[in-house]
Amino acid sequence: ILNVEQSPQSLHVQEGDSTNFTCSFPSSNFYALHWYRWETAKSPEALFVMTLNGDEKKKGRISATLNTKEGYSYLYIKGSQPEDSATYLCAFRMTTDSWGKLQFGAGTQVVVTP
Amino acid sequence: EAGVTQFPSHSVIEKGQTVTLRCDPISGHDNLYWYRRVMGKEIKFLLHFVKESKQDESGMPNNRFLAERTGGTYSTLKVQPAELEDSGVYFCATGQGYNEQFFGPGTRLTVL
């Protein structure tokens, strides 16, 4: 059984503050790490697909880094806004899952208060 | 371009009844995945189609679950008979290749 862990489980952020949270995954058989942003009753929105150790990706105020050797990824939100409130999911894909099967963490729920 | 759509958005049934969930993929996406999120837990893989063929069924919990994708277009997931522990959000995701998956909004299933 593979463990994809996300921490913290939830966090509250003041509008304008920056924040970050972690996804840890097995460092062996790594193929890709996906980040999604999910608001309840909506489709999880793909943020990043990361494949290379040391990868850094950015989309607006959201960015992510990847360390495949130690098995973790950080997601950063700069200058949080209320619309950033969502659950952020990471999903790990192994080299042996050539057909694309994803294994998800339980998510980090972010609440941004004005 | 239309995204992945799922129907119904919410279903409430009693234990022992049958429910059929439907997923319509993005046009041209051969890969179709079903996932499930039980309350408070992580999203878990159920199965994967390539066109109309089941490529990986390793996540299907038991034989009360039956997935089909006739003609390689839309897919259905039938639960018969439903049990309390089947409650959760059922997601469908599709992709042209294997590197990206676009998710639908999910069907929230409540079994009473």
Coordinates of N, CA and C in Angstrom, one line a residue:
Chain A
I1 N 0.9 -1.2 0.0 CA 0.0 0.0 0.0 C 0.9 1.2 0.0
L2 N 0.7 2.1 -1.0 CA 1.4 3.3 -1.0 C 0.8 4.4 -0.2
N3 N 1.6 5.2 0.4 CA 1.0 6.4 1.2 C 1.4 7.7 0.6
V4 N 0.4 8.4 0.1 CA 0.6 9.8 -0.3 C 0.0 10.6 0.8
E5 N 0.8 11.4 1.5 CA 0.4 12.1 2.6 C 0.4 13.6 2.3
Q6 N -0.6 14.3 2.8 CA -0.6 15.8 2.7 C -0.8 16.4 4.0
S7 N 0.0 17.5 4.2 CA -0.1 18.2 5.5 C 0.1 19.7 5.3
P8 N -0.6 20.5 6.1 CA -1.6 20.0 7.1 C -2.9 19.6 6.4
Q9 N -3.8 19.0 7.2 CA -5.1 18.6 6.7 C -5.9 19.9 6.3
S10 N -5.7 20.9 7.1 CA -6.4 22.2 6.8 C -5.7 23.3 7.4
L11 N -5.9 24.5 6.8 CA -5.2 25.7 7.3 C -6.1 26.9 7.0
H12 N -6.0 27.9 7.9 CA -6.7 29.1 7.7 C -5.7 30.2 7.4
V13 N -5.9 31.0 6.4 CA -5.0 32.1 6.0 C -5.7 33.4 5.9
Q14 N -5.0 34.4 6.4 CA -5.6 35.8 6.2 C -5.3 36.2 4.8
E15 N -6.3 37.0 4.3 CA -6.1 37.5 2.9 C -4.9 38.3 2.9
G16 N -4.1 38.1 1.8 CA -2.9 38.8 1.6 C -1.6 38.1 2.1
D17 N -1.8 37.1 3.0 CA -0.7 36.3 3.5 C -0.3 35.2 2.5
S18 N 0.9 34.8 2.6 CA 1.3 33.7 1.7 C 1.4 32.4 2.6
T19 N 1.2 31.3 1.9 CA 1.2 30.0 2.6 C 1.8 28.9 1.8
N20 N 2.1 27.8 2.4 CA 2.5 26.6 1.7 C 2.2 25.4 2.4
F21 N 2.1 24.3 1.7 CA 1.8 23.0 2.3 C 2.5 21.9 1.5
T22 N 2.4 20.7 2.1 CA 3.3 19.6 1.6 C 2.5 18.4 1.1
C23 N 3.1 17.8 0.1 CA 2.7 16.4 -0.3 C 3.9 15.5 -0.2
S24 N 3.8 14.4 0.5 CA 4.9 13.5 0.5 C 4.5 12.2 -0.1
F25 N 5.4 11.5 -0.8 CA 5.1 10.3 -1.6 C 6.3 9.4 -1.6
P26 N 6.1 8.2 -2.0 CA 7.2 7.2 -2.1 C 8.3 7.7 -3.1
S27 N 9.5 7.7 -2.7 CA 10.6 8.2 -3.6 C 11.0 7.1 -4.7
S28 N 10.6 5.9 -4.5 CA 10.9 4.9 -5.5 C 9.8 4.8 -6.5
N29 N 10.2 4.4 -7.7 CA 9.2 4.2 -8.8 C 8.4 5.5 -9.2
F30 N 9.1 6.6 -9.0 CA 8.4 7.9 -9.3 C 8.2 8.1 -10.8
Y31 N 7.0 8.5 -11.2 CA 6.8 8.8 -12.6 C 6.4 10.3 -12.7
A32 N 5.3 10.7 -11.9 CA 4.8 12.0 -12.0 C 4.0 12.4 -10.8
L33 N 4.0 13.7 -10.5 CA 3.1 14.2 -9.4 C 2.2 15.2 -10.0
H34 N 0.9 15.1 -9.7 CA -0.1 16.0 -10.1 C -0.6 16.8 -9.0
W35 N -0.9 18.1 -9.2 CA -1.6 18.9 -8.2 C -2.9 19.4 -8.8
Y36 N -4.0 19.3 -8.0 CA -5.3 19.7 -8.4 C -5.9 20.7 -7.3
R37 N -6.7 21.5 -7.8 CA -7.5 22.4 -6.9 C -8.9 22.1 -7.0
W38 N -9.6 21.8 -5.9 CA -10.9 21.3 -5.9 C -11.8 22.1 -5.0
E39 N -12.9 22.6 -5.6 CA -14.0 23.2 -4.8 C -15.2 22.2 -4.8
T40 N -15.8 22.0 -3.7 CA -16.9 21.0 -3.6 C -17.9 21.3 -4.6
A41 N -18.4 20.2 -5.2 CA -19.5 20.3 -6.3 C -18.9 20.8 -7.6
K42 N -17.6 21.0 -7.7 CA -17.1 21.4 -9.0 C -16.0 20.4 -9.4
S43 N -15.6 20.5 -10.6 CA -14.5 19.5 -11.1 C -13.2 19.9 -10.5
P44 N -12.4 18.9 -10.0 CA -11.1 19.2 -9.6 C -10.3 19.8 -10.8
E45 N -9.6 20.9 -10.6 CA -9.0 21.6 -11.7 C -7.5 21.3 -11.7
A46 N -7.0 20.9 -12.8 CA -5.5 20.5 -12.8 C -4.7 21.8 -12.7
L47 N -3.7 21.8 -11.8 CA -2.8 22.9 -11.7 C -1.5 22.6 -12.3
F48 N -0.8 21.5 -11.9 CA 0.5 21.2 -12.4 C 0.6 19.6 -12.6
V49 N 1.5 19.3 -13.6 CA 2.0 17.9 -13.7 C 3.5 18.1 -13.6
M50 N 4.1 17.4 -12.6 CA 5.5 17.6 -12.4 C 6.2 16.2 -12.6
T51 N 7.3 16.2 -13.3 CA 7.9 14.9 -13.6 C 9.4 14.9 -13.3
L52 N 10.1 16.0 -13.2 CA 11.5 16.0 -13.1 C 11.9 16.5 -11.7
N53 N 12.9 15.8 -11.1 CA 13.4 16.3 -9.8 C 13.9 17.7 -9.9
G54 N 13.5 18.6 -9.0 CA 13.9 20.0 -9.1 C 13.0 20.9 -9.8
D55 N 12.0 20.2 -10.4 CA 11.0 21.0 -11.2 C 10.4 22.1 -10.3
E56 N 10.2 23.3 -10.9 CA 9.4 24.3 -10.3 C 8.4 24.8 -11.3
K57 N 7.1 24.9 -10.9 CA 6.1 25.3 -11.9 C 5.3 26.5 -11.2
K58 N 4.8 27.3 -12.1 CA 4.1 28.5 -11.6 C 2.9 28.8 -12.4
K59 N 1.8 29.1 -11.7 CA 0.5 29.5 -12.4 C -0.1 30.7 -11.6
G60 N 0.1 31.9 -12.1 CA -0.3 33.0 -11.4 C 0.4 33.1 -10.0
R61 N -0.4 33.2 -9.0 CA 0.2 33.3 -7.6 C 0.5 31.9 -7.0
I62 N 0.2 30.9 -7.7 CA 0.4 29.5 -7.2 C 1.7 28.9 -7.8
S63 N 2.5 28.3 -7.0 CA 3.7 27.7 -7.6 C 3.9 26.4 -6.8
A64 N 4.8 25.5 -7.4 CA 5.0 24.2 -6.8 C 6.5 23.8 -7.1
T65 N 7.0 23.1 -6.1 CA 8.4 22.5 -6.3 C 8.3 21.0 -6.1
L66 N 9.3 20.3 -6.6 CA 9.3 18.9 -6.6 C 10.7 18.3 -6.2
N67 N 10.7 17.4 -5.2 CA 12.0 16.7 -4.8 C 11.7 15.2 -4.9
T68 N 12.1 14.6 -6.0 CA 11.8 13.2 -6.1 C 12.7 12.3 -5.3
K69 N 13.9 12.8 -5.0 CA 14.8 11.9 -4.2 C 14.4 11.7 -2.8
E70 N 13.8 12.8 -2.2 CA 13.3 12.7 -0.8 C 11.8 12.5 -0.8
G71 N 11.1 12.6 -1.9 CA 9.7 12.3 -2.0 C 8.8 13.3 -1.4
Y72 N 9.0 14.6 -1.8 CA 8.0 15.6 -1.4 C 7.9 16.7 -2.4
S73 N 6.7 17.3 -2.3 CA 6.4 18.5 -3.2 C 5.8 19.6 -2.3
Y74 N 6.1 20.8 -2.6 CA 5.5 21.9 -1.9 C 4.6 22.7 -2.8
L75 N 3.5 23.1 -2.3 CA 2.6 24.1 -3.1 C 2.6 25.4 -2.3
Y76 N 2.9 26.5 -3.1 CA 2.9 27.8 -2.4 C 1.8 28.7 -3.0
I77 N 1.1 29.4 -2.2 CA 0.2 30.4 -2.6 C 0.7 31.8 -2.1
K78 N 0.9 32.7 -3.0 CA 1.5 34.0 -2.6 C 0.3 35.0 -2.6
G79 N 0.3 35.8 -1.5 CA -0.8 36.8 -1.4 C -2.2 36.2 -1.5
S80 N -2.5 35.3 -0.6 CA -3.8 34.6 -0.7 C -5.0 35.5 -0.8
Q81 N -5.9 35.0 -1.7 CA -7.2 35.7 -1.9 C -8.3 34.8 -1.5
P82 N -9.5 35.3 -1.2 CA -10.6 34.5 -0.8 C -10.9 33.4 -1.9
E83 N -10.7 33.8 -3.1 CA -11.0 32.8 -4.2 C -10.0 31.6 -4.2
D84 N -9.0 31.7 -3.4 CA -8.0 30.6 -3.3 C -8.5 29.5 -2.4
S85 N -9.6 29.8 -1.7 CA -10.2 28.8 -0.8 C -10.6 27.6 -1.5
A86 N -10.1 26.5 -1.2 CA -10.4 25.2 -1.9 C -9.6 24.1 -1.2
T87 N -9.8 22.9 -1.6 CA -9.0 21.8 -1.2 C -8.0 21.5 -2.3
Y88 N -6.7 21.4 -1.9 CA -5.6 21.2 -2.8 C -5.2 19.7 -2.7
L89 N -5.3 19.0 -3.8 CA -5.0 17.6 -3.9 C -3.7 17.3 -4.6
C90 N -2.9 16.4 -4.1 CA -1.8 15.9 -4.9 C -2.0 14.5 -5.2
A91 N -1.5 14.1 -6.3 CA -1.7 12.7 -6.8 C -0.4 12.2 -7.4
F92 N 0.0 11.0 -7.0 CA 1.2 10.4 -7.4 C 1.0 9.3 -8.4
R93 N 1.9 9.3 -9.4 CA 1.8 8.2 -10.4 C 3.2 7.5 -10.4
M94 N 3.1 6.1 -10.4 CA 4.2 5.3 -10.3 C 4.7 4.9 -11.7
T95 N 5.9 4.6 -11.9 CA 6.4 4.1 -13.2 C 5.7 2.8 -13.6
T96 N 5.3 2.0 -12.7 CA 4.6 0.8 -13.0 C 3.1 1.0 -13.4
D97 N 2.6 2.2 -13.2 CA 1.2 2.5 -13.6 C 1.3 3.2 -14.9
S98 N 1.6 2.4 -15.9 CA 1.9 3.0 -17.3 C 0.6 3.6 -17.9
W99 N -0.5 3.1 -17.4 CA -1.8 3.6 -17.9 C -2.4 4.8 -17.3
G100 N -1.6 5.4 -16.3 CA -2.0 6.7 -15.8 C -2.7 6.7 -14.5
K101 N -2.8 5.5 -13.8 CA -3.6 5.5 -12.6 C -2.9 6.4 -11.5
L102 N -3.7 7.2 -10.9 CA -3.3 8.2 -9.9 C -3.6 7.7 -8.5
Q103 N -2.7 8.0 -7.6 CA -3.0 7.7 -6.1 C -2.9 9.0 -5.4
F104 N -4.0 9.4 -4.8 CA -4.2 10.7 -4.2 C -3.9 10.7 -2.7
G105 N -3.5 11.9 -2.3 CA -3.5 12.3 -0.9 C -4.9 12.7 -0.5
A106 N -5.1 12.9 0.8 CA -6.4 13.3 1.3 C -6.7 14.8 1.1
G107 N -5.7 15.5 0.8 CA -5.9 16.9 0.5 C -5.6 17.9 1.6
T108 N -5.3 19.1 1.3 CA -5.2 20.2 2.3 C -6.3 21.2 2.0
Q109 N -7.1 21.4 3.0 CA -8.2 22.4 2.8 C -7.8 23.7 3.2
V110 N -7.8 24.7 2.3 CA -7.4 26.1 2.6 C -8.6 27.0 2.7
V111 N -8.6 27.7 3.7 CA -9.7 28.7 3.9 C -9.0 30.1 4.0
V112 N -9.3 31.0 3.1 CA -8.7 32.3 3.2 C -9.8 33.3 3.6
T113 N -9.5 34.0 4.7 CA -10.5 34.9 5.3 C -10.1 36.3 5.0
P114 N -11.1 37.1 4.6 CA -10.9 38.6 4.3 C -10.4 39.3 5.5
Chain B
E1 N -14.6 24.2 -25.7 CA -14.7 22.8 -25.6 C -15.4 22.3 -24.3
A2 N -16.4 21.4 -24.4 CA -17.1 21.0 -23.2 C -16.1 20.1 -22.4
G3 N -16.3 20.2 -21.1 CA -15.5 19.4 -20.2 C -16.1 18.0 -20.0
V4 N -15.6 17.3 -19.0 CA -16.2 16.0 -18.7 C -17.5 16.3 -17.9
T5 N -18.5 15.6 -18.3 CA -19.8 15.8 -17.6 C -20.2 14.5 -16.9
Q6 N -20.9 14.6 -15.8 CA -21.4 13.5 -15.1 C -22.8 13.7 -14.7
F7 N -23.5 12.5 -14.7 CA -25.0 12.6 -14.4 C -25.3 11.4 -13.6
P8 N -26.2 11.5 -12.5 CA -26.7 12.8 -12.0 C -25.6 13.4 -11.1
S9 N -25.9 14.6 -10.7 CA -24.9 15.3 -9.8 C -25.1 14.8 -8.4
H10 N -26.3 14.3 -8.0 CA -26.5 13.8 -6.7 C -27.6 12.7 -6.8
S11 N -27.4 11.6 -6.1 CA -28.3 10.6 -6.0 C -28.5 10.1 -4.6
V12 N -29.7 10.0 -4.2 CA -30.0 9.4 -2.8 C -30.9 8.2 -3.0
I13 N -30.4 7.0 -2.6 CA -31.1 5.8 -2.7 C -31.1 5.0 -1.4
E14 N -31.9 4.0 -1.3 CA -31.9 3.2 -0.1 C -31.0 2.0 -0.3
K15 N -30.6 1.5 0.7 CA -29.8 0.3 0.7 C -30.5 -0.8 0.0
G16 N -29.8 -1.5 -0.9 CA -30.4 -2.6 -1.7 C -30.9 -2.2 -3.1
Q17 N -31.0 -0.9 -3.3 CA -31.5 -0.4 -4.6 C -30.3 -0.4 -5.6
T18 N -30.6 -0.1 -6.8 CA -29.6 0.0 -7.9 C -29.5 1.4 -8.3
V19 N -28.2 1.8 -8.6 CA -28.0 3.2 -9.1 C -27.0 3.1 -10.3
T20 N -27.2 3.9 -11.3 CA -26.3 3.9 -12.5 C -25.8 5.3 -12.6
L21 N -24.5 5.5 -12.6 CA -23.9 6.8 -12.8 C -23.4 6.8 -14.3
R22 N -23.4 8.1 -14.8 CA -22.9 8.2 -16.2 C -21.8 9.2 -16.3
C23 N -20.9 9.0 -17.2 CA -19.8 9.9 -17.5 C -19.7 10.1 -19.0
D24 N -19.7 11.4 -19.4 CA -19.5 11.7 -20.8 C -18.1 12.4 -20.9
P25 N -17.2 11.8 -21.6 CA -15.8 12.3 -21.7 C -15.7 13.5 -22.6
I26 N -14.5 14.1 -22.5 CA -14.2 15.1 -23.5 C -14.0 14.4 -24.9
S27 N -14.6 15.0 -25.9 CA -14.5 14.4 -27.2 C -13.1 14.0 -27.6
G28 N -12.9 12.8 -28.1 CA -11.6 12.4 -28.5 C -10.7 11.8 -27.4
H29 N -11.1 11.8 -26.2 CA -10.4 11.2 -25.1 C -10.6 9.7 -25.0
D30 N -9.6 8.9 -25.3 CA -9.7 7.5 -25.3 C -9.7 6.9 -23.9
N31 N -8.9 7.6 -23.0 CA -8.7 7.1 -21.7 C -9.8 7.7 -20.8
L32 N -10.4 6.8 -20.0 CA -11.5 7.2 -19.1 C -11.3 6.4 -17.8
Y33 N -11.2 7.2 -16.7 CA -11.0 6.6 -15.4 C -12.2 6.9 -14.5
W34 N -12.4 6.0 -13.6 CA -13.4 6.2 -12.5 C -12.6 6.2 -11.2
Y35 N -13.0 7.2 -10.3 CA -12.4 7.3 -9.0 C -13.6 7.5 -8.0
R36 N -13.3 7.2 -6.7 CA -14.3 7.4 -5.7 C -13.7 8.1 -4.5
R37 N -14.4 9.0 -3.9 CA -13.9 9.6 -2.6 C -15.0 9.3 -1.5
V38 N -14.6 8.5 -0.6 CA -15.5 8.3 0.6 C -15.2 9.4 1.6
M39 N -16.3 9.8 2.3 CA -16.2 11.0 3.2 C -14.9 11.1 4.0
G40 N -14.3 12.2 3.7 CA -13.1 12.6 4.5 C -11.8 11.8 4.2
K41 N -11.9 10.9 3.2 CA -10.7 10.2 2.8 C -10.2 10.6 1.4
E42 N -9.2 9.9 1.0 CA -8.6 10.3 -0.3 C -9.4 9.7 -1.4
I43 N -9.2 10.4 -2.6 CA -9.8 9.8 -3.8 C -9.1 8.6 -4.2
K44 N -9.9 7.5 -4.5 CA -9.3 6.2 -4.8 C -9.7 5.8 -6.2
F45 N -8.7 5.2 -6.9 CA -8.9 4.7 -8.2 C -9.8 3.5 -8.2
L46 N -10.7 3.4 -9.2 CA -11.6 2.3 -9.3 C -11.2 1.5 -10.6
L47 N -11.3 2.1 -11.8 CA -10.9 1.4 -13.0 C -10.6 2.4 -14.1
H48 N -10.0 1.8 -15.2 CA -9.6 2.6 -16.3 C -10.0 1.9 -17.6
F49 N -10.6 2.6 -18.5 CA -10.9 2.2 -19.9 C -9.9 2.8 -20.9
V50 N -9.5 2.1 -21.9 CA -9.0 2.6 -23.1 C -10.0 2.3 -24.2
K51 N -10.6 3.3 -24.7 CA -11.7 3.2 -25.6 C -12.8 2.3 -24.9
E52 N -13.2 1.2 -25.5 CA -14.2 0.4 -24.8 C -13.6 -0.7 -24.0
S53 N -12.3 -0.9 -23.9 CA -11.7 -2.0 -23.2 C -11.3 -1.6 -21.8
K54 N -11.6 -2.5 -20.8 CA -11.1 -2.3 -19.4 C -9.7 -2.6 -19.4
Q55 N -8.9 -1.6 -19.0 CA -7.4 -1.8 -19.0 C -7.0 -2.2 -17.6
D56 N -7.6 -1.7 -16.6 CA -7.2 -1.9 -15.2 C -8.5 -1.8 -14.3
E57 N -8.8 -2.9 -13.7 CA -10.0 -2.9 -12.8 C -9.6 -3.1 -11.4
S58 N -8.3 -2.9 -11.1 CA -7.8 -3.3 -9.8 C -8.4 -2.6 -8.6
G59 N -9.1 -1.5 -8.8 CA -9.7 -0.7 -7.7 C -11.1 -1.0 -7.4
M60 N -11.7 -1.8 -8.3 CA -13.2 -2.1 -8.1 C -13.3 -2.8 -6.8
P61 N -14.2 -2.4 -5.9 CA -14.3 -2.9 -4.5 C -14.9 -4.3 -4.5
N62 N -15.8 -4.7 -5.3 CA -16.4 -6.0 -5.3 C -17.3 -6.1 -6.5
N63 N -18.0 -7.3 -6.6 CA -18.8 -7.5 -7.8 C -20.1 -6.9 -7.8
R64 N -20.4 -6.0 -6.9 CA -21.6 -5.2 -6.9 C -21.4 -4.0 -7.9
F65 N -20.2 -3.8 -8.3 CA -19.9 -2.6 -9.1 C -19.6 -3.2 -10.5
L66 N -20.3 -2.5 -11.5 CA -20.1 -2.9 -12.9 C -20.0 -1.7 -13.8
A67 N -18.9 -1.6 -14.5 CA -18.6 -0.4 -15.3 C -18.6 -0.9 -16.8
E68 N -19.2 0.0 -17.6 CA -19.2 -0.3 -19.1 C -18.9 1.0 -19.8
R69 N -18.4 0.7 -21.0 CA -18.1 1.8 -21.9 C -18.3 1.4 -23.4
T70 N -19.6 1.1 -23.7 CA -19.9 0.6 -25.0 C -19.6 1.6 -26.1
G71 N -18.9 1.2 -27.1 CA -18.7 2.1 -28.2 C -17.5 3.1 -27.9
G72 N -17.0 3.0 -26.7 CA -15.8 3.8 -26.4 C -16.1 5.3 -26.2
T73 N -17.4 5.6 -26.0 CA -17.7 7.0 -25.8 C -18.1 7.2 -24.3
Y74 N -19.3 7.3 -23.9 CA -19.7 7.5 -22.5 C -19.5 6.2 -21.8
S75 N -19.4 6.4 -20.5 CA -19.3 5.2 -19.6 C -20.4 5.2 -18.5
T76 N -20.8 4.1 -18.1 CA -21.7 4.0 -16.9 C -21.0 3.1 -15.8
L77 N -21.4 3.5 -14.6 CA -21.0 2.7 -13.4 C -22.2 2.3 -12.6
K78 N -22.5 1.0 -12.6 CA -23.7 0.6 -11.9 C -23.3 0.0 -10.6
V79 N -24.1 0.3 -9.6 CA -23.9 -0.3 -8.2 C -25.2 -1.0 -7.9
Q80 N -25.1 -2.4 -7.7 CA -26.3 -3.2 -7.5 C -25.9 -4.5 -6.7
P81 N -26.5 -4.6 -5.5 CA -27.3 -3.7 -4.8 C -26.4 -2.7 -4.0
A82 N -26.9 -1.5 -3.8 CA -26.1 -0.5 -3.1 C -26.1 -0.8 -1.6
E83 N -24.9 -0.6 -1.0 CA -24.7 -0.7 0.5 C -24.4 0.6 1.1
L84 N -24.5 0.8 2.4 CA -24.2 2.0 3.0 C -22.8 2.5 2.8
E85 N -21.9 1.6 2.7 CA -20.5 2.0 2.6 C -20.1 2.5 1.2
D86 N -21.1 2.4 0.3 CA -20.9 2.9 -1.1 C -21.1 4.4 -1.2
S87 N -21.6 5.0 -0.2 CA -21.8 6.4 -0.2 C -20.5 7.2 -0.4
G88 N -20.5 8.2 -1.2 CA -19.3 9.0 -1.5 C -19.5 9.8 -2.8
V89 N -18.4 10.4 -3.2 CA -18.4 11.1 -4.5 C -17.7 10.3 -5.5
Y90 N -18.3 10.0 -6.6 CA -17.8 9.2 -7.7 C -17.3 10.2 -8.8
F91 N -16.0 10.2 -9.1 CA -15.5 11.0 -10.1 C -15.1 10.2 -11.4
C92 N -15.3 10.9 -12.5 CA -14.8 10.4 -13.8 C -13.7 11.4 -14.3
A93 N -12.7 10.8 -14.9 CA -11.6 11.7 -15.4 C -11.3 11.1 -16.8
T94 N -11.0 12.0 -17.7 CA -10.6 11.5 -19.1 C -9.3 12.2 -19.6
G95 N -8.7 11.5 -20.5 CA -7.5 12.1 -21.0 C -7.2 11.5 -22.4
Q96 N -6.5 12.3 -23.2 CA -6.1 11.9 -24.6 C -5.0 10.9 -24.5
G97 N -3.9 11.3 -23.7 CA -2.8 10.4 -23.4 C -2.9 10.0 -22.0
Y98 N -1.8 9.6 -21.4 CA -1.8 9.1 -20.0 C -1.2 10.2 -19.0
N99 N -0.8 11.3 -19.5 CA -0.1 12.3 -18.7 C -1.0 13.3 -18.1
E100 N -2.2 13.5 -18.6 CA -3.1 14.5 -18.0 C -4.5 13.8 -17.8
Q101 N -5.2 14.2 -16.7 CA -6.5 13.7 -16.5 C -7.4 14.9 -16.2
F102 N -8.5 15.0 -16.9 CA -9.4 16.1 -16.7 C -10.7 15.5 -16.0
F103 N -11.0 16.1 -14.9 CA -12.0 15.5 -14.0 C -13.4 16.2 -14.3
G104 N -14.4 15.3 -14.1 CA -15.8 15.8 -14.0 C -16.1 16.3 -12.6
P105 N -17.3 16.9 -12.4 CA -17.6 17.4 -11.1 C -18.0 16.4 -10.1
G106 N -18.2 15.1 -10.6 CA -18.5 14.0 -9.6 C -20.0 13.9 -9.5
T107 N -20.4 12.6 -9.0 CA -21.7 12.3 -8.6 C -21.7 12.0 -7.1
R108 N -22.4 12.7 -6.3 CA -22.5 12.4 -4.9 C -23.6 11.4 -4.7
L109 N -23.2 10.2 -4.2 CA -24.1 9.1 -3.9 C -24.3 9.0 -2.4
T110 N -25.5 9.0 -2.0 CA -25.9 8.8 -0.6 C -26.8 7.6 -0.6
V111 N -26.3 6.6 0.2 CA -27.1 5.3 0.4 C -27.6 5.4 1.8
L112 N -29.0 5.3 2.0 CA -29.6 5.4 3.3 C -30.0 4.0 3.8

